[in-house]
Short mmCIF file of C-alpha atoms in Angstrom, two decimals:
data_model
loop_
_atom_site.label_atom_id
_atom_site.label_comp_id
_atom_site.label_asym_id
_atom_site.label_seq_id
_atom_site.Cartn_x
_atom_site.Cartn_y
_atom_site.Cartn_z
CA UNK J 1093 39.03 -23.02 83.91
CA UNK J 1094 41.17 -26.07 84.31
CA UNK J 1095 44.75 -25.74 83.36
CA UNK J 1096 47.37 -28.99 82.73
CA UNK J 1097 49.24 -30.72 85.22
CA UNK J 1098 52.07 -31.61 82.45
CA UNK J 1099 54.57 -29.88 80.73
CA UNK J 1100 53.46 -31.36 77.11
CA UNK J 1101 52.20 -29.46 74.61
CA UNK J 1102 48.29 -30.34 73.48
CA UNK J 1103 48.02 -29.02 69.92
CA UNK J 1104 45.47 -26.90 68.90
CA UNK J 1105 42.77 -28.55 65.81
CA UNK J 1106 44.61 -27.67 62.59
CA UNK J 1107 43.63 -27.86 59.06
CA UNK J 1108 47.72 -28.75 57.57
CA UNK J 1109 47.20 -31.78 58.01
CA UNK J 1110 44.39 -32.77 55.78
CA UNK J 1111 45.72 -30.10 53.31
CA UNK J 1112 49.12 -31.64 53.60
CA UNK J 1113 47.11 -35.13 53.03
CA UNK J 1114 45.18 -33.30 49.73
CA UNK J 1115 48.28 -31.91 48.28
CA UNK J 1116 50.21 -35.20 48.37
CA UNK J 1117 47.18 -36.89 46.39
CA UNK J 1118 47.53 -33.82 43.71
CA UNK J 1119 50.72 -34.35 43.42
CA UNK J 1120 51.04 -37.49 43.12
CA UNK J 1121 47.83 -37.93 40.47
CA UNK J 1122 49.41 -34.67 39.18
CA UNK J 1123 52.43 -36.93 38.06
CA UNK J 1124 50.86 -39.04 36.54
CA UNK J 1125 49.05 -36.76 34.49
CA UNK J 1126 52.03 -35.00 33.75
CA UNK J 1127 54.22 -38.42 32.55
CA UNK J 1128 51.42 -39.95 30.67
CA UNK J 1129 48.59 -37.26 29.41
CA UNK J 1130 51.35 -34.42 29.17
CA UNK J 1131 49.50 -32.02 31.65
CA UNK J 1132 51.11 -29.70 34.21
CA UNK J 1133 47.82 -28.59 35.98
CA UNK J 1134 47.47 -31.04 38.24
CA UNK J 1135 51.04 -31.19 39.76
CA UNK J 1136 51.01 -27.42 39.72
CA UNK J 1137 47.97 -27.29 41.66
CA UNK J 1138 49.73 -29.78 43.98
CA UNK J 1139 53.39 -28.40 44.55
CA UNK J 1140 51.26 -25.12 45.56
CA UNK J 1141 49.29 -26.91 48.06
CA UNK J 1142 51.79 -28.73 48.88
CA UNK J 1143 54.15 -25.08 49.56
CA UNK J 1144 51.38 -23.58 50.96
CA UNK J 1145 50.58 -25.99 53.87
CA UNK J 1146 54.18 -26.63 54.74
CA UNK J 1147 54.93 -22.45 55.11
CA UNK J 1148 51.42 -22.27 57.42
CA UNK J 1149 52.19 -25.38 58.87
CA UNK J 1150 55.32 -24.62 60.16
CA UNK J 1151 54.54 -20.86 60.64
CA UNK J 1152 52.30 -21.78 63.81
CA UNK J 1153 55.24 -24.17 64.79
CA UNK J 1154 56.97 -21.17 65.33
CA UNK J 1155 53.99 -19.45 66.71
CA UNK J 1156 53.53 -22.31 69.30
CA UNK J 1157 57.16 -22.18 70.40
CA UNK J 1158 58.91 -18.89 70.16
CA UNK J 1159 55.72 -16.81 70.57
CA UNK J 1160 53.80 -18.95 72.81
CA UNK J 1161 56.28 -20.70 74.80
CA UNK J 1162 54.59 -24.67 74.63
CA UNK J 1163 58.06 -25.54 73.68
CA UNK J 1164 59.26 -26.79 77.05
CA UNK J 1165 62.28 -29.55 77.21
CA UNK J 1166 60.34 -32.44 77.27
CA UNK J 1167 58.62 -31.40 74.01
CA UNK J 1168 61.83 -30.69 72.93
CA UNK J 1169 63.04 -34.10 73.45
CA UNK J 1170 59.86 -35.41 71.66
CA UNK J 1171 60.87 -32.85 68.31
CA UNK J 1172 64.43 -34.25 68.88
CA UNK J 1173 63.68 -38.14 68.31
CA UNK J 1174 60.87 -36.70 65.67
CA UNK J 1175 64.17 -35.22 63.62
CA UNK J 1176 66.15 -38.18 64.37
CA UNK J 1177 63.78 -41.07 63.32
CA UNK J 1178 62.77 -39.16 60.12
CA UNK J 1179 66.85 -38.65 59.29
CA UNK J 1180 66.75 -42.01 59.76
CA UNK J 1181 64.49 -42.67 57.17
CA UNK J 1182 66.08 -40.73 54.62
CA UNK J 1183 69.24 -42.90 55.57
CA UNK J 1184 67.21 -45.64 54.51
CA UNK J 1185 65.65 -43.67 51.29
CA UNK J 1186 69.50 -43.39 49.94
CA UNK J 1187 70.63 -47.10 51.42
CA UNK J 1188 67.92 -48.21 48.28
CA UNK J 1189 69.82 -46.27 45.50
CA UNK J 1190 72.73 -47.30 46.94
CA UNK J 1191 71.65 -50.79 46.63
CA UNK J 1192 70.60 -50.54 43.21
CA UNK J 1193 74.01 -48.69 42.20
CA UNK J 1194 76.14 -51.94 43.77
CA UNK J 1195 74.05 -54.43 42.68
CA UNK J 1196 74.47 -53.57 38.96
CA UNK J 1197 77.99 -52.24 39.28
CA UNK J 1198 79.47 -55.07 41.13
CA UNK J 1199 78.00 -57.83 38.57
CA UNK J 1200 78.21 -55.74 35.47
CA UNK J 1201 75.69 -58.26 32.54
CA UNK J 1202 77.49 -58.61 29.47
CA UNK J 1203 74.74 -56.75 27.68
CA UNK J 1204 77.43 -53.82 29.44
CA UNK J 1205 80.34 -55.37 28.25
CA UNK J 1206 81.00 -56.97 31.48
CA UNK J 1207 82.78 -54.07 33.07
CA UNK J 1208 81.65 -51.57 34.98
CA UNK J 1209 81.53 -48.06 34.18
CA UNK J 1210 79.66 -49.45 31.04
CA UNK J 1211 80.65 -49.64 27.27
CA UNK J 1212 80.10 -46.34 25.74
CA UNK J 1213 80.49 -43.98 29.06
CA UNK J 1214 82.38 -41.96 29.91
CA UNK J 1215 82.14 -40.66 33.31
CA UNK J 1216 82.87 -37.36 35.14
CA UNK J 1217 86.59 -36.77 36.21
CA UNK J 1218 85.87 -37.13 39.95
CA UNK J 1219 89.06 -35.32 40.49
CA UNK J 1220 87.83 -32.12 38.99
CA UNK J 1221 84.32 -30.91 39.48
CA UNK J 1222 82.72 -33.66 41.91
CA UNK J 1223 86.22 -33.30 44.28
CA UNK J 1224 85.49 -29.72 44.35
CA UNK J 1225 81.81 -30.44 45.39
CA UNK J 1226 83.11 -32.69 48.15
CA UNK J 1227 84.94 -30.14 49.39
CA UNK J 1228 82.33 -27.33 49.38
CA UNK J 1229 79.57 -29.35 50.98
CA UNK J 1230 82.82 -30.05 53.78
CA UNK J 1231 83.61 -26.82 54.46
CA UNK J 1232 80.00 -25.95 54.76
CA UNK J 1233 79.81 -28.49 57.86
CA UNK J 1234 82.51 -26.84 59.24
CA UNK J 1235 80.67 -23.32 58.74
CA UNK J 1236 77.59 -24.61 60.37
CA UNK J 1237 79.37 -25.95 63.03
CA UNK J 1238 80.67 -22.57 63.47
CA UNK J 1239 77.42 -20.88 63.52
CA UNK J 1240 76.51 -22.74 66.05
CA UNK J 1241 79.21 -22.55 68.67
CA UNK J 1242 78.77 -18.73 68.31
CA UNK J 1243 74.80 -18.70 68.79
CA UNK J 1244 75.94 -20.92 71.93
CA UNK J 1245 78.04 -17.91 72.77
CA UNK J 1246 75.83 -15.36 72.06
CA UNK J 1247 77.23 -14.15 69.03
CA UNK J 1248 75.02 -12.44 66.90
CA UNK J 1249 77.09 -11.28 64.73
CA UNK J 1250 79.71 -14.81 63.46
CA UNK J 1251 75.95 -16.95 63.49
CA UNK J 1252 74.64 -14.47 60.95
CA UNK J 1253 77.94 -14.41 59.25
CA UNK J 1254 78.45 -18.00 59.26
CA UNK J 1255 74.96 -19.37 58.50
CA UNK J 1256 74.94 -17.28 55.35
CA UNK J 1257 78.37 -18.98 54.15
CA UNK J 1258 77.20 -22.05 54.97
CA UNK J 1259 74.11 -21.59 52.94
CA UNK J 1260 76.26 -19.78 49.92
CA UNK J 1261 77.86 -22.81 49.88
CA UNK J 1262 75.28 -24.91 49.54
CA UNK J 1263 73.77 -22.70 46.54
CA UNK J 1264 77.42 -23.02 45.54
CA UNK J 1265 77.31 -27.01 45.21
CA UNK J 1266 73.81 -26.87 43.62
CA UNK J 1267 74.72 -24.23 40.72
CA UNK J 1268 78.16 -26.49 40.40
CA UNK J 1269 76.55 -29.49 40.28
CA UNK J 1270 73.63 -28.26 37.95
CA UNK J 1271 76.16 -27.10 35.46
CA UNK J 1272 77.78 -30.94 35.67
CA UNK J 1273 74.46 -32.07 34.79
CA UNK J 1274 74.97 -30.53 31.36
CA UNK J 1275 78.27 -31.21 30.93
CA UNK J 1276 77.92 -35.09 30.96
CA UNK J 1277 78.43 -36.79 28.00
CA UNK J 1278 75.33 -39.32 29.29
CA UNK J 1279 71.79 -39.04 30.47
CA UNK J 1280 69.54 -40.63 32.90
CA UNK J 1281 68.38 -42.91 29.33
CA UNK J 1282 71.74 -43.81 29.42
CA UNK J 1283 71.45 -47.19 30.75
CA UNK J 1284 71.63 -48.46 34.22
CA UNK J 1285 74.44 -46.21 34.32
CA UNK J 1286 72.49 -43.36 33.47
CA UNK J 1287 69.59 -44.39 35.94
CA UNK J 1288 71.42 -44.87 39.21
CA UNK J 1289 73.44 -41.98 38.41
CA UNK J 1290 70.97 -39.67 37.94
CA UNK J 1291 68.41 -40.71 40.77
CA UNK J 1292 70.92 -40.70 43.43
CA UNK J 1293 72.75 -37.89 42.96
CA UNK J 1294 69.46 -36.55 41.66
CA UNK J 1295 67.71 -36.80 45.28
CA UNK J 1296 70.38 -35.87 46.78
CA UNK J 1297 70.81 -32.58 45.10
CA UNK J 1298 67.07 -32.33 45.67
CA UNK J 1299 68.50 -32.59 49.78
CA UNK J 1300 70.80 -30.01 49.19
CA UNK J 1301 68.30 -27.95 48.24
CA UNK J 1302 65.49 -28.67 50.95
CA UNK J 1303 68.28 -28.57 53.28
CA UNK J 1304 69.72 -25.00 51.98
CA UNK J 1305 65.91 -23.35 52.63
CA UNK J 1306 65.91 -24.78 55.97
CA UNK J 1307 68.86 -22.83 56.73
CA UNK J 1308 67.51 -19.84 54.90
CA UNK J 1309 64.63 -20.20 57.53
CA UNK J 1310 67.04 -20.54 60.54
CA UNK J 1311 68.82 -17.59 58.75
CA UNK J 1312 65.82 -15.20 58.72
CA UNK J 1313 64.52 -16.78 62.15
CA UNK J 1314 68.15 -15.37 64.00
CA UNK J 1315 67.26 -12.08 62.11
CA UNK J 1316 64.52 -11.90 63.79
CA UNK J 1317 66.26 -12.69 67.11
CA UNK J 1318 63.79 -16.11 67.79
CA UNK J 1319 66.69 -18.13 69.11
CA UNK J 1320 67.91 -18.41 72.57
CA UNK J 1321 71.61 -19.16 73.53
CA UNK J 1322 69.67 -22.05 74.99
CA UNK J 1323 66.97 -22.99 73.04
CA UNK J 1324 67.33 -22.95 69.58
CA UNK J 1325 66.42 -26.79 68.32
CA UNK J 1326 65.28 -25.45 64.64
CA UNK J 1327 68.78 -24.31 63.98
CA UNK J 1328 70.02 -27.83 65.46
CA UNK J 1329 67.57 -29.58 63.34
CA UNK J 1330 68.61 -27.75 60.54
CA UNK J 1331 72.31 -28.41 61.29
CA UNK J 1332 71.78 -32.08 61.49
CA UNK J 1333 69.56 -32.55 58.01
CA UNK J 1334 72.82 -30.22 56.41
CA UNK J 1335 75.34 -33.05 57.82
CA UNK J 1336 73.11 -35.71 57.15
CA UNK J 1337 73.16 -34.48 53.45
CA UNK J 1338 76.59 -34.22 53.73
CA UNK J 1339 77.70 -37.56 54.53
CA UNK J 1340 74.82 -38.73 51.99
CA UNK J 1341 77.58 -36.89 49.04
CA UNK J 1342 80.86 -38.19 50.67
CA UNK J 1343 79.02 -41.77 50.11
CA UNK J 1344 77.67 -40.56 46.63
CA UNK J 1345 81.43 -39.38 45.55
CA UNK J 1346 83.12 -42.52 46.79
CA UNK J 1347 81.09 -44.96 45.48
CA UNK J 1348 79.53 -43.92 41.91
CA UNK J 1349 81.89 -40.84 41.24
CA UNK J 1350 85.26 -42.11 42.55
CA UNK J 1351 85.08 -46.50 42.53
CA UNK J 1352 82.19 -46.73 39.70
CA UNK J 1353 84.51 -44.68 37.55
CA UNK S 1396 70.33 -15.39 38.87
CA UNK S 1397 72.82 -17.21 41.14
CA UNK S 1398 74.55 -13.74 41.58
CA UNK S 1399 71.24 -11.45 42.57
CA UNK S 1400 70.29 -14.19 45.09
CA UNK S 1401 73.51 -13.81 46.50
CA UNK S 1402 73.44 -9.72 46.51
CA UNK S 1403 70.19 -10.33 48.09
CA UNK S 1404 71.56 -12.59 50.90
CA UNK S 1405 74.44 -10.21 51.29
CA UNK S 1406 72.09 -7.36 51.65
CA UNK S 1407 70.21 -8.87 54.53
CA UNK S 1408 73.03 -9.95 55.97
CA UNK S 1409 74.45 -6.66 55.57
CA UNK S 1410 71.73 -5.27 57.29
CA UNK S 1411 71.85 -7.98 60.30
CA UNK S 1412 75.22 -6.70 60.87
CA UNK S 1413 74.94 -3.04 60.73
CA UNK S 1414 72.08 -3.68 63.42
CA UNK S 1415 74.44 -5.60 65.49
CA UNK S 1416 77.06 -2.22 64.83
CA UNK S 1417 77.16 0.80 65.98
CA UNK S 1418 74.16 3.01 65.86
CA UNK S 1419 72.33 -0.68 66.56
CA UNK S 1420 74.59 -1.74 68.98
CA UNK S 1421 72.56 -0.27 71.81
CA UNK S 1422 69.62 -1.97 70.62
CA UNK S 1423 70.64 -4.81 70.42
CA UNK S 1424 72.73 -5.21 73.27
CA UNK S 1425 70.35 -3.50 75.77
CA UNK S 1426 67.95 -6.24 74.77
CA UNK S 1427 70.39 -9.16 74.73
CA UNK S 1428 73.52 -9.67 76.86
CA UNK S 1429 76.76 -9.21 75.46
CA UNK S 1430 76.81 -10.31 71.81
CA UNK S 1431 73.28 -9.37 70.89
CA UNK S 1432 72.28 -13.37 71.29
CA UNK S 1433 68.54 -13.50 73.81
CA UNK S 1434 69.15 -15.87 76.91
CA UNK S 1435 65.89 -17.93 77.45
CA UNK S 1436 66.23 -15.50 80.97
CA UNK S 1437 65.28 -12.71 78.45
CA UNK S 1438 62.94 -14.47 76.33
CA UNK S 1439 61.23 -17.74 77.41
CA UNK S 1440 57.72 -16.88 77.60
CA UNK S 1441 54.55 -19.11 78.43
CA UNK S 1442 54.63 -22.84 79.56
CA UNK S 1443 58.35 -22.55 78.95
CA UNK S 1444 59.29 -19.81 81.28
CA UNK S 1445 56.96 -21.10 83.77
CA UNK S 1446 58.69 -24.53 84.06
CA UNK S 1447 62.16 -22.20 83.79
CA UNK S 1448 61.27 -19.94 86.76
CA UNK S 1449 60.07 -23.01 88.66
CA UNK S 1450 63.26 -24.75 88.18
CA UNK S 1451 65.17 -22.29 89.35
CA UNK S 1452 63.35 -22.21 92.77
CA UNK S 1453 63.65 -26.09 92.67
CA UNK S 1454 59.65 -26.38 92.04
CA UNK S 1455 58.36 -28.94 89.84
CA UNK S 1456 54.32 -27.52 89.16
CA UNK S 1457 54.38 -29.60 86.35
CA UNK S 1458 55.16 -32.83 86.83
CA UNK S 1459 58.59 -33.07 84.81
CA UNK S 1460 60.48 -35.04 87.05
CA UNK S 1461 59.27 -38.72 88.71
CA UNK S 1462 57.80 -38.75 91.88
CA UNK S 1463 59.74 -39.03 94.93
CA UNK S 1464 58.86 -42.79 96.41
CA UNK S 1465 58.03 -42.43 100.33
CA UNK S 1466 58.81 -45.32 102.87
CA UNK S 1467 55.94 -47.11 101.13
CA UNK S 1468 54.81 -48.79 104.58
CA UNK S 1469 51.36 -48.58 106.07
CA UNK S 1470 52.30 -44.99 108.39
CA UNK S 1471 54.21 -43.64 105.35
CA UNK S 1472 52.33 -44.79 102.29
CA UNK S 1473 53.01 -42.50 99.17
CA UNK S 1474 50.72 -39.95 98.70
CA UNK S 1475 49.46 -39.86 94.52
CA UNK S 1476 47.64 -36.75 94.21
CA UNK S 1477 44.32 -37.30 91.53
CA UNK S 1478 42.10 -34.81 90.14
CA UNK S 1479 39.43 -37.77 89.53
CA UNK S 1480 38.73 -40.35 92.36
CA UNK S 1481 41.59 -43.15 90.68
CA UNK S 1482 44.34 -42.83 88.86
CA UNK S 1483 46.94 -45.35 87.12
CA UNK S 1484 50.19 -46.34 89.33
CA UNK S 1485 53.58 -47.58 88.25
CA UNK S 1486 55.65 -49.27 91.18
CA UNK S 1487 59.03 -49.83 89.98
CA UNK S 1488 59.72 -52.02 93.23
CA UNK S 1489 63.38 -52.08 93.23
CA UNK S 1490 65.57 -49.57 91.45
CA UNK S 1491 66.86 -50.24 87.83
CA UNK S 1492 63.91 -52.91 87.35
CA UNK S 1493 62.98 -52.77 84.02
CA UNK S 1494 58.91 -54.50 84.87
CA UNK S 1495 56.34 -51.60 86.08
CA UNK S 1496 53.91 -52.87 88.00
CA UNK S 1497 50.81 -50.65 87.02
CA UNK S 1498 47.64 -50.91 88.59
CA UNK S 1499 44.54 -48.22 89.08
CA UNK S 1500 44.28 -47.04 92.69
CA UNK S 1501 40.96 -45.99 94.03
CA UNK S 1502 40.10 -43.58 96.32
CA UNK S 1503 39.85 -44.62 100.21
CA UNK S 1504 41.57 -47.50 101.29
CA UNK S 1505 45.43 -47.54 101.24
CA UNK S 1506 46.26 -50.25 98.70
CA UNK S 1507 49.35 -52.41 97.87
CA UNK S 1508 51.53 -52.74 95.50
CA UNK S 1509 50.87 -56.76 93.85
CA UNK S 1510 54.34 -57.37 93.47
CA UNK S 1511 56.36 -55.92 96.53
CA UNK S 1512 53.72 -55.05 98.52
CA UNK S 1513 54.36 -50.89 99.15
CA UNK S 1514 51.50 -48.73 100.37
CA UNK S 1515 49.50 -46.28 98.36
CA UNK S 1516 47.07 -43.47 98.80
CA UNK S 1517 44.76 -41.52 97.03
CA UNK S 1518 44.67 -37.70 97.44
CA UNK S 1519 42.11 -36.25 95.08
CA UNK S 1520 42.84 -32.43 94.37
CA UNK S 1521 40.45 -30.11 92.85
CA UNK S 1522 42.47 -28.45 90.14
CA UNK S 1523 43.77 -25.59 92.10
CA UNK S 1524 44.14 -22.62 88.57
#
């Protein structure tokens, strides 16, 4: 039996791929069906697929690396510029909405009044509610940043203890900015107001949450004592997608929240 | 809702904790040192401990780091172990150049590098594990 000469990692065949593939076409048809024939069954049948491959998917991940030990450094560096470049793209993602937002709100049409926010809004206070967002998502990075040093240290205890504040606050941001959602006197219909105010802090409460499970899964993962003082890139990952998300808000709040109002 | 998720996080961490106290103190520190964090000493397993345990000894069984470049002449040509009877060189003739000369290099004659000119031989291997 021949074994390799290199320290990369060879994957095994795996089906998550083409189910990842399948789900993506259900959901996407699924929305369609759902915006335009008013049926759910399609996108249901997707977001499961969709949930299903991602948990099995990255399941063996964890296999392959904790259990299995493929995960040598220069794989590691290969996962690091994977997380990196696909950041990246998300930086891009937002730069779009972002776009949109100034390109409206610094040449308000007269059809708006000529002023930007728009005749007829009124926007949030972004003193009260959004400034207290701002500073929950930053204390969270300061948190995480916390949980890591002590995993560093070996610290069992203050990464536990600090991961789970981090990700409080990050349910924290979602319940308080769920509860702003209703409390706006407008609504994505609302004009181009409405629609760049609603999509971009729409995804990126959508982030918050994809970014809070990720922590939930570094969370249980230290439970079950997977990381290394060392080696633990998940949890950096993790950390990086959580700042990422953050800066993404401190954008969000001074630009639409703080100058568009 | 918000507040039984919470309870629910609190309880397993909660839990964590009291394992990390003291009737799981011994547990968990016997198996990890000091603050009941593994060192990849304690846990690396497979390719990754190999390549660890290697290290260590200053071994490289798996290629990580670039080869060592010999004299290059005719009486010291460097030696590029093959499991096949060619295999693909890079010369990077002088240090910090940015062009790799690749070329395949057979098995037999010493050959030369087209650019620079250093010496290279073939050693074909069988795959030893």
């Amino acid at each position: 039996m021949t074994h390799q000469t290199h320290a990369y990692h060879m994957v095994n065949p795996s089906p998550w791929p083409l189910t990842g593939a399948l789900s993506a076409l259900l959901m996407t048809s699924g929305l369609t069906m759902w915006f335009h024939f008013n049926s759910g069954t399609l996108l249901t049948l997707g977001l499961l697929t969709n949930s299903l491959t991602m948990y099995q998917w990255w399941r063996d991940v964890v296999r392959e690396s904790t259990f299995q030990g493929h995960h040598t450094a220069v794989v590691q560096t290969g996962l690091r510029y994977g997380m990196i470049l696909f950041i990246m793209s998300e930086v891009f993602f937002f730069a779009g909405f972002f776009w949109a937002f100034y390109h409206s709100s610094l040449a308000p049409t007269p059809n708006l009044g000529g002023y930007w926010p728009p005749a007829g809004i009124n926007p949030l206070n972004p003193m009260e509610v959004p400034l207290l967002n701002t500073l929950v998502l930053l204390a969270s990075g300061v948190s995480i940043t916390w949980a890591h040093h002590s995993l560093m240290e070996g610290n069992r205890k203050h990464s536990l203890q600090a991961l789970l504040i981090t990700i409080s606050l990050g349910i924290y941001f979602t319940l308080l900015q769920t509860s702003e959602y209703f409390e706006a006197s407008f609504t994505i219909s609302d004009g181009i107001y409405g629609s760049t105010f609603f999509v971009a802090t729409g995804f990126h409460g959508l982030h918050v949450m994809i970014g809070s499970t990720f922590l939930t899964i570094c969370f249980l993962r230290q439970l079950k004592f997977h990381f290394t003082s060392k080696h633990h890139f998940g949890f950096e990952a993790a950390a990086w997608y959580w700042h990422f998300v953050d800066v993404v808000w401190l954008f969000l709040y001074i630009s639409i929240y703080w100058w568009g109002s | 809702m918000a507040s039984r998720l919470l309870c629910r996080a609190g309880e397993l961490a909660a839990q964590a904790l009291r394992a990390s106290g003291p009737r799981g103190a011994a547990a968990v520190r016997s198996m990890a040192s000091g603050g009941g964090v593994p060192t990849d000493e304690e846990q690396a397993t497979g390719l990754e401990r190999e390549v660890l345990m290697a290290a260590r000894k200053g071994l490289d069984p798996y290629n990580i780091l670039p080869p060592k470049g010999a004299s290059g002449t005719r009486e010291d040509p460097n030696l590029v172990p093959s499991i096949t009877n060619k295999r693909i060189v890079g010369c990077i003739c002088e240090e910090d150049n940015s062009t790799v000369i690749w070329f395949w290099l057979h098995k037999g004659d010493i050959q030369r590098c087209p650019n620079c000119g250093a010496h290279y031989k073939l050693v074909p291997h069988q795959l030893a594990h």
